[in-house]
Amino acid sequence: MTLHFDGTIDRRRFTLEACFTCEPGETIALVGPNGSGKTTALQLMAGLLRMTAGRLSIDGEELDAPDRGTWVPPERRKVGVVFQDLLLFPHLSIRDNVAYGPRRRGSSAAGAGAVADTWLERLGVAALAREKPRSLSGGQAQRVALARALATDPRLLLLDEPLSALDAATRLEIRCELHRHLLDFDGYAVLVAHDVVDVLVLADRVVVLDDGCVAQIASPDELERHPRTRYAAALVGTNLLQGRRHGTRIELAGGVEIAAPGPGADGPVDVVVPPRAVTIMAAELPPEPGSWQAPLAGMEAAGDEVRVRVGGPVPLVARVTLDGLHELHLSPGAPVHVRVDPATITVFGEPTQPVDALSAPVRRRVPASPGGT
């Protein structure tokens, strides 16, 4: 049994043409820049849009197959949706909000109420059953929205940036809670997210969309190691550069050259440079072999480290410790020497191959550690 998405929708100014699958109990994350097709794909699965061509099926049942005249309307699909803006009914109590889905699917008032009570209890908001949505905090409203989606016993759970409206502390709490529920969910879950932590914690596989096409399908770990688009590289905090290989050297923009990590054919290449492979040195220090000079573009705190952005013809992000930064006495705009460790970079010289919907293995789920995110 599989969720199978292989379709096209032509919206005149934008065309989505994508293919991917999702296994039972698996969470797929859709990522990509604005306008890449993430929300369109979610709307197709929810039944809010119709495919122009292709097929959408769950457990072998076709939901949308225009070539065969198949179309299942949204209310007949076993789909639960958590929208970015939650969309709770303001005139209904919290209990009635959660009971609404089961009632629409034919449950009696008593049966739907019992289901609502169960999910409100499981998500820790049973005490709010008589309240109206306007009285809830962001975290409480998010729990209620999730309860409402799960109360319909969906086969497919669609999560449209479900954590984006929360403050940092509430986001951490709800992310952990959502992770626990996804571990127990035996249906299909599709998540749209822009936050790398949401992707790494919640997703088993990641589908990278770019301009309406699938650019990469990978496990979160593989995405971190080998991003195939600039957006994916930025998402996981990895540098993706374009250059040209000449024997044992790779020429980047502005005539900057770095050593190649191994043999390969001459020609255009993509170079993945982990931030920790970038060394930053003060300009007054003697330059090391293979380094070049560039201006310091900015610095951002990242836990007990600092993300240092370097400008110039080869923009890069490096990670340095607070102690290391203090010793360098750096300030934005200051000239620095930059060096990349060739032993830690990855070079892609072959043309990007068409993406296979089954190209990335399903990652086995593991429970979150008690102190984890």
Short mmCIF file of C-alpha atoms in Angstrom, two decimals:
data_model
loop_
_atom_site.label_atom_id
_atom_site.label_comp_id
_atom_site.label_asym_id
_atom_site.label_seq_id
_atom_site.Cartn_x
_atom_site.Cartn_y
_atom_site.Cartn_z
CA MET A 1 0.00 0.00 0.00
CA THR A 2 1.41 3.38 -1.02
CA LEU A 3 0.47 6.97 -1.61
CA HIS A 4 1.41 7.60 -5.23
CA PHE A 5 1.57 11.15 -6.63
CA ASP A 6 2.46 11.38 -10.31
CA GLY A 7 0.75 14.27 -11.98
CA THR A 8 0.67 17.63 -13.66
CA ILE A 9 -1.41 20.74 -13.11
CA ASP A 10 -1.23 23.62 -15.57
CA ARG A 11 -2.33 26.89 -13.95
CA ARG A 12 -1.34 28.97 -16.99
CA ARG A 13 1.33 31.02 -15.22
CA PHE A 14 2.64 28.04 -13.27
CA THR A 15 2.91 24.33 -14.01
CA LEU A 16 3.59 21.65 -11.41
CA GLU A 17 4.87 18.34 -12.77
CA ALA A 18 5.95 16.04 -9.94
CA CYS A 19 6.24 12.39 -9.00
CA PHE A 20 6.83 10.96 -5.53
CA THR A 21 5.54 8.22 -3.25
CA CYS A 22 4.90 7.86 0.47
CA GLU A 23 4.85 4.61 2.43
CA PRO A 24 2.48 3.83 5.33
CA GLY A 25 3.77 5.39 8.53
CA GLU A 26 6.14 7.65 6.59
CA THR A 27 6.32 11.45 6.70
CA ILE A 28 7.34 13.24 3.50
CA ALA A 29 8.49 16.86 3.70
CA LEU A 30 7.95 19.10 0.69
CA VAL A 31 10.53 21.90 0.62
CA GLY A 32 11.51 24.52 -1.90
CA PRO A 33 11.52 28.27 -2.50
CA ASN A 34 8.30 30.26 -2.63
CA GLY A 35 6.42 29.46 -5.82
CA SER A 36 8.05 26.06 -6.29
CA GLY A 37 4.76 24.13 -6.02
CA LYS A 38 4.58 22.93 -2.40
CA THR A 39 1.15 24.34 -1.57
CA THR A 40 -0.18 23.37 -5.01
CA ALA A 41 0.83 19.75 -4.38
CA LEU A 42 -0.88 19.83 -0.98
CA GLN A 43 -4.06 21.27 -2.52
CA LEU A 44 -4.07 18.53 -5.16
CA MET A 45 -3.85 15.84 -2.48
CA ALA A 46 -6.58 17.50 -0.43
CA GLY A 47 -8.84 17.69 -3.48
CA LEU A 48 -8.94 21.49 -3.55
CA LEU A 49 -7.39 21.45 -7.04
CA ARG A 50 -7.67 18.95 -9.90
CA MET A 51 -4.80 17.50 -11.89
CA THR A 52 -4.47 18.32 -15.56
CA ALA A 53 -2.94 14.88 -16.16
CA GLY A 54 -1.51 12.02 -14.16
CA ARG A 55 -2.66 10.02 -11.15
CA LEU A 56 -3.06 10.36 -7.40
CA SER A 57 -3.83 7.20 -5.47
CA ILE A 58 -3.86 5.98 -1.87
CA ASP A 59 -3.80 2.28 -1.01
CA GLY A 60 -4.54 1.51 -4.65
CA GLU A 61 -7.66 3.73 -4.74
CA GLU A 62 -7.48 6.43 -7.38
CA LEU A 63 -8.48 9.87 -6.11
CA ASP A 64 -7.60 11.88 -9.20
CA ALA A 65 -6.95 10.44 -12.67
CA PRO A 66 -8.17 12.84 -15.37
CA ASP A 67 -7.31 10.48 -18.23
CA ARG A 68 -9.77 7.95 -16.80
CA GLY A 69 -12.33 10.46 -15.63
CA THR A 70 -11.71 9.64 -11.95
CA TRP A 71 -12.27 12.34 -9.35
CA VAL A 72 -12.99 11.96 -5.64
CA PRO A 73 -14.20 15.22 -4.02
CA PRO A 74 -12.50 16.48 -0.83
CA GLU A 75 -15.30 15.45 1.53
CA ARG A 76 -15.01 11.82 0.40
CA ARG A 77 -11.24 11.61 0.81
CA LYS A 78 -9.88 10.35 4.12
CA VAL A 79 -7.69 13.41 4.48
CA GLY A 80 -6.94 15.52 7.56
CA VAL A 81 -5.39 18.95 7.11
CA VAL A 82 -3.61 21.27 9.54
CA PHE A 83 -3.39 24.65 7.81
CA GLN A 84 -0.76 27.29 8.50
CA ASP A 85 -3.42 29.67 9.84
CA LEU A 86 -5.29 26.76 11.54
CA LEU A 87 -8.75 27.90 10.31
CA LEU A 88 -10.67 26.91 13.45
CA PHE A 89 -14.39 27.76 13.29
CA PRO A 90 -14.67 30.88 15.48
CA HIS A 91 -18.38 30.36 16.33
CA LEU A 92 -17.95 26.76 17.54
CA SER A 93 -16.58 25.56 20.85
CA ILE A 94 -13.29 23.68 20.87
CA ARG A 95 -15.12 20.38 21.36
CA ASP A 96 -17.47 21.10 18.46
CA ASN A 97 -14.52 22.12 16.26
CA VAL A 98 -12.93 18.72 16.78
CA ALA A 99 -16.25 16.86 16.49
CA TYR A 100 -17.06 18.60 13.19
CA GLY A 101 -15.10 16.16 11.01
CA PRO A 102 -16.58 12.95 12.46
CA ARG A 103 -20.08 14.48 12.20
CA ARG A 104 -19.50 15.28 8.52
CA ARG A 105 -18.46 11.67 7.97
CA GLY A 106 -21.71 10.35 9.40
CA SER A 107 -21.06 9.85 13.12
CA SER A 108 -23.83 10.59 15.58
CA ALA A 109 -23.55 13.67 17.79
CA ALA A 110 -22.70 11.47 20.77
CA GLY A 111 -20.15 9.43 18.82
CA ALA A 112 -18.46 12.51 17.36
CA GLY A 113 -18.37 14.12 20.79
CA ALA A 114 -16.71 11.05 22.26
CA VAL A 115 -14.06 11.08 19.54
CA ALA A 116 -13.46 14.79 20.17
CA ASP A 117 -13.09 14.19 23.90
CA THR A 118 -10.56 11.44 23.28
CA TRP A 119 -8.34 13.56 21.04
CA LEU A 120 -8.58 16.66 23.23
CA GLU A 121 -7.48 14.51 26.16
CA ARG A 122 -4.60 12.95 24.19
CA LEU A 123 -3.34 16.38 23.16
CA GLY A 124 -3.67 17.88 26.62
CA VAL A 125 -6.39 20.44 25.92
CA ALA A 126 -9.47 18.68 27.35
CA ALA A 127 -9.94 21.52 29.85
CA LEU A 128 -10.55 23.91 26.93
CA ALA A 129 -13.47 21.92 25.45
CA ARG A 130 -16.06 24.64 26.16
CA GLU A 131 -13.85 27.55 25.12
CA LYS A 132 -14.00 29.41 21.80
CA PRO A 133 -10.93 29.67 19.53
CA ARG A 134 -10.44 33.38 20.25
CA SER A 135 -9.50 32.60 23.86
CA LEU A 136 -6.70 30.18 22.97
CA SER A 137 -2.96 30.76 22.87
CA GLY A 138 -1.03 29.85 19.74
CA GLY A 139 0.12 26.54 21.19
CA GLN A 140 -3.36 25.62 22.40
CA ALA A 141 -4.90 26.45 19.00
CA GLN A 142 -2.25 24.32 17.29
CA ARG A 143 -3.12 21.34 19.48
CA VAL A 144 -6.81 21.79 18.74
CA ALA A 145 -6.12 22.00 14.98
CA LEU A 146 -4.12 18.79 15.14
CA ALA A 147 -6.86 17.10 17.20
CA ARG A 148 -9.45 18.18 14.62
CA ALA A 149 -7.36 16.72 11.78
CA LEU A 150 -6.73 13.41 13.56
CA ALA A 151 -10.31 13.03 14.80
CA THR A 152 -11.43 12.13 11.28
CA ASP A 153 -9.16 9.05 11.36
CA PRO A 154 -7.42 10.22 8.15
CA ARG A 155 -5.43 7.95 5.92
CA LEU A 156 -3.55 11.02 4.69
CA LEU A 157 -2.45 13.83 7.04
CA LEU A 158 -1.45 17.11 5.35
CA LEU A 159 0.55 19.60 7.44
CA ASP A 160 0.87 23.03 5.83
CA GLU A 161 3.63 24.78 7.81
CA PRO A 162 1.87 23.84 11.05
CA LEU A 163 4.48 25.39 13.36
CA SER A 164 5.28 28.63 11.55
CA ALA A 165 2.94 30.85 13.63
CA LEU A 166 4.31 29.75 17.00
CA ASP A 167 6.89 31.44 19.21
CA ALA A 168 10.21 29.63 19.73
CA ALA A 169 9.34 28.02 23.09
CA THR A 170 5.89 26.83 21.97
CA ARG A 171 7.31 25.67 18.64
CA LEU A 172 9.80 23.40 20.44
CA GLU A 173 7.05 21.91 22.61
CA ILE A 174 4.58 21.33 19.78
CA ARG A 175 7.30 19.95 17.48
CA CYS A 176 8.14 17.29 20.07
CA GLU A 177 4.44 16.52 20.50
CA LEU A 178 3.82 16.29 16.77
CA HIS A 179 6.85 14.03 16.40
CA ARG A 180 5.43 11.61 18.96
CA HIS A 181 2.07 11.50 17.19
CA LEU A 182 3.66 10.96 13.78
CA LEU A 183 5.60 8.01 15.20
CA ASP A 184 2.26 6.38 16.08
CA PHE A 185 0.48 7.43 12.88
CA ASP A 186 0.21 4.50 10.45
CA GLY A 187 -1.17 6.52 7.56
CA TYR A 188 0.63 8.87 5.17
CA ALA A 189 1.84 12.31 6.30
CA VAL A 190 2.97 15.11 4.00
CA LEU A 191 4.56 18.18 5.58
CA VAL A 192 5.28 21.55 3.99
CA ALA A 193 8.03 23.34 5.91
CA HIS A 194 10.63 26.07 5.59
CA ASP A 195 12.40 25.39 8.89
CA VAL A 196 15.27 22.90 8.68
CA VAL A 197 14.66 21.69 12.26
CA ASP A 198 11.05 20.81 11.41
CA VAL A 199 12.30 18.86 8.39
CA LEU A 200 15.10 17.03 10.21
CA VAL A 201 12.93 16.11 13.22
CA LEU A 202 9.63 15.26 11.55
CA ALA A 203 10.42 13.95 8.06
CA ASP A 204 11.54 10.50 6.93
CA ARG A 205 12.20 11.68 3.38
CA VAL A 206 12.42 15.09 1.74
CA VAL A 207 11.10 16.05 -1.70
CA VAL A 208 12.83 19.20 -2.96
CA LEU A 209 10.71 21.15 -5.45
CA ASP A 210 12.12 23.79 -7.75
CA ASP A 211 10.03 25.73 -10.25
CA GLY A 212 7.31 23.09 -10.34
CA CYS A 213 9.62 20.08 -10.71
CA VAL A 214 11.17 17.56 -8.33
CA ALA A 215 14.87 18.43 -8.02
CA GLN A 216 15.81 15.87 -5.36
CA ILE A 217 14.35 13.13 -3.17
CA ALA A 218 16.51 12.17 -0.19
CA SER A 219 16.57 11.26 3.46
CA PRO A 220 17.23 14.27 5.73
CA ASP A 221 20.74 12.95 6.42
CA GLU A 222 21.48 12.60 2.70
CA LEU A 223 20.05 16.07 2.04
CA GLU A 224 22.46 17.53 4.58
CA ARG A 225 25.42 15.78 2.97
CA HIS A 226 24.52 16.23 -0.70
CA PRO A 227 22.02 19.02 -1.43
CA ARG A 228 21.30 19.30 -5.15
CA THR A 229 19.85 22.83 -5.28
CA ARG A 230 20.89 26.16 -3.83
CA TYR A 231 17.68 26.29 -1.82
CA ALA A 232 18.33 22.86 -0.30
CA ALA A 233 21.89 23.86 0.51
CA ALA A 234 20.69 27.05 2.22
CA LEU A 235 17.98 25.10 4.07
CA VAL A 236 20.45 22.74 5.70
CA GLY A 237 23.09 25.43 6.12
CA THR A 238 25.49 24.04 3.51
CA ASN A 239 27.28 25.98 0.79
CA LEU A 240 26.59 24.94 -2.80
CA LEU A 241 28.95 26.54 -5.31
CA GLN A 242 29.28 26.33 -9.07
CA GLY A 243 32.66 26.05 -10.73
CA ARG A 244 34.72 24.42 -13.45
CA ARG A 245 37.19 21.61 -12.92
CA HIS A 246 40.63 21.84 -14.52
CA GLY A 247 42.54 18.69 -13.59
CA THR A 248 43.31 18.84 -9.87
CA ARG A 249 41.91 22.36 -9.44
CA ILE A 250 38.40 23.78 -9.41
CA GLU A 251 37.91 27.37 -10.54
CA LEU A 252 35.12 29.24 -8.75
CA ALA A 253 33.74 32.72 -9.43
CA GLY A 254 36.14 35.64 -9.64
CA GLY A 255 39.10 33.43 -10.51
CA VAL A 256 39.19 31.83 -7.03
CA GLU A 257 40.65 28.31 -7.18
CA ILE A 258 40.40 25.41 -4.72
CA ALA A 259 41.94 21.95 -4.79
CA ALA A 260 39.72 19.12 -6.05
CA PRO A 261 39.18 16.31 -3.54
CA GLY A 262 39.89 13.62 -6.12
CA PRO A 263 40.10 12.84 -9.84
CA GLY A 264 37.32 13.71 -12.24
CA ALA A 265 36.52 14.90 -15.73
CA ASP A 266 37.16 18.52 -16.65
CA GLY A 267 34.09 20.72 -17.04
CA PRO A 268 31.31 22.35 -15.03
CA VAL A 269 30.83 21.08 -11.47
CA ASP A 270 28.74 21.76 -8.38
CA VAL A 271 30.73 21.92 -5.14
CA VAL A 272 29.16 21.21 -1.72
CA VAL A 273 31.16 22.90 1.04
CA PRO A 274 30.10 22.22 4.66
CA PRO A 275 30.37 25.38 6.82
CA ARG A 276 32.83 23.63 9.13
CA ALA A 277 35.13 23.04 6.13
CA VAL A 278 35.62 26.81 5.77
CA THR A 279 38.48 28.40 7.71
CA ILE A 280 38.39 32.15 8.45
CA MET A 281 41.62 33.99 9.29
CA ALA A 282 42.32 37.64 10.05
CA ALA A 283 43.80 39.49 7.08
CA GLU A 284 46.90 40.54 9.04
CA LEU A 285 47.89 36.88 9.48
CA PRO A 286 50.03 35.19 6.79
CA PRO A 287 47.71 33.60 4.20
CA GLU A 288 47.71 29.81 3.97
CA PRO A 289 48.15 28.05 0.61
CA GLY A 290 44.86 27.88 -1.29
CA SER A 291 43.25 30.80 0.58
CA TRP A 292 41.80 34.01 -0.84
CA GLN A 293 40.78 37.36 0.59
CA ALA A 294 37.14 38.43 0.99
CA PRO A 295 35.08 40.86 3.09
CA LEU A 296 33.22 39.67 6.18
CA ALA A 297 29.51 40.09 5.32
CA GLY A 298 27.87 39.29 8.66
CA MET A 299 27.66 37.12 11.76
CA GLU A 300 24.77 35.31 13.44
CA ALA A 301 24.67 33.36 16.71
CA ALA A 302 23.98 29.63 16.34
CA GLY A 303 24.03 28.03 19.80
CA ASP A 304 27.62 27.94 21.08
CA GLU A 305 28.91 28.77 17.60
CA VAL A 306 28.68 31.71 15.20
CA ARG A 307 27.63 31.57 11.54
CA VAL A 308 30.05 33.82 9.69
CA ARG A 309 29.01 35.00 6.23
CA VAL A 310 31.75 35.88 3.78
CA GLY A 311 31.13 38.10 0.76
CA GLY A 312 33.07 38.71 -2.40
CA PRO A 313 32.92 36.66 -5.60
CA VAL A 314 32.48 33.39 -3.65
CA PRO A 315 29.87 33.95 -0.91
CA LEU A 316 30.25 31.34 1.84
CA VAL A 317 28.96 30.53 5.30
CA ALA A 318 31.42 29.28 7.92
CA ARG A 319 30.88 28.08 11.49
CA VAL A 320 33.36 29.20 14.15
CA THR A 321 33.36 28.92 17.92
CA LEU A 322 32.78 31.97 20.09
CA ASP A 323 36.33 31.68 21.40
CA GLY A 324 37.71 31.49 17.88
CA LEU A 325 35.76 34.57 16.84
CA HIS A 326 36.96 36.46 19.91
CA GLU A 327 40.58 35.66 19.10
CA LEU A 328 40.20 36.94 15.53
CA HIS A 329 38.71 40.31 16.58
CA LEU A 330 36.58 40.37 13.46
CA SER A 331 33.94 42.96 12.58
CA PRO A 332 31.49 43.16 9.63
CA GLY A 333 33.21 44.45 6.50
CA ALA A 334 36.69 43.50 7.68
CA PRO A 335 38.91 41.71 5.16
CA VAL A 336 39.63 38.07 5.98
CA HIS A 337 41.51 35.15 4.48
CA VAL A 338 39.23 32.25 3.48
CA ARG A 339 40.29 28.67 2.93
CA VAL A 340 38.30 25.52 2.11
CA ASP A 341 39.50 22.08 3.23
CA PRO A 342 39.40 20.00 0.00
CA ALA A 343 39.17 16.73 1.96
CA THR A 344 35.69 17.60 3.26
CA ILE A 345 33.97 18.90 0.12
CA THR A 346 31.84 16.97 -2.36
CA VAL A 347 31.96 17.59 -6.10
CA PHE A 348 29.18 16.75 -8.56
CA GLY A 349 30.47 16.71 -12.10
CA GLU A 350 27.83 14.64 -13.85
CA PRO A 351 24.58 16.17 -15.18
CA THR A 352 21.69 15.92 -12.75
CA GLN A 353 19.72 12.75 -13.49
CA PRO A 354 15.90 12.61 -13.59
CA VAL A 355 14.62 12.08 -10.07
CA ASP A 356 13.20 8.65 -9.28
CA ALA A 357 10.32 8.73 -6.80
CA LEU A 358 11.81 5.68 -5.09
CA SER A 359 15.43 6.85 -5.20
CA ALA A 360 15.76 7.49 -1.48
CA PRO A 361 15.31 4.69 1.04
CA VAL A 362 12.71 5.13 3.75
CA ARG A 363 14.37 6.21 6.97
CA ARG A 364 13.50 4.04 9.94
CA ARG A 365 11.79 6.08 12.62
CA VAL A 366 13.29 6.33 16.07
CA PRO A 367 11.63 7.93 19.11
CA ALA A 368 12.91 11.36 20.02
CA SER A 369 15.34 11.37 22.92
CA PRO A 370 13.86 12.82 26.15
CA GLY A 371 15.93 15.95 25.85
CA GLY A 372 15.89 16.22 22.07
CA THR A 373 14.13 18.67 19.83
#
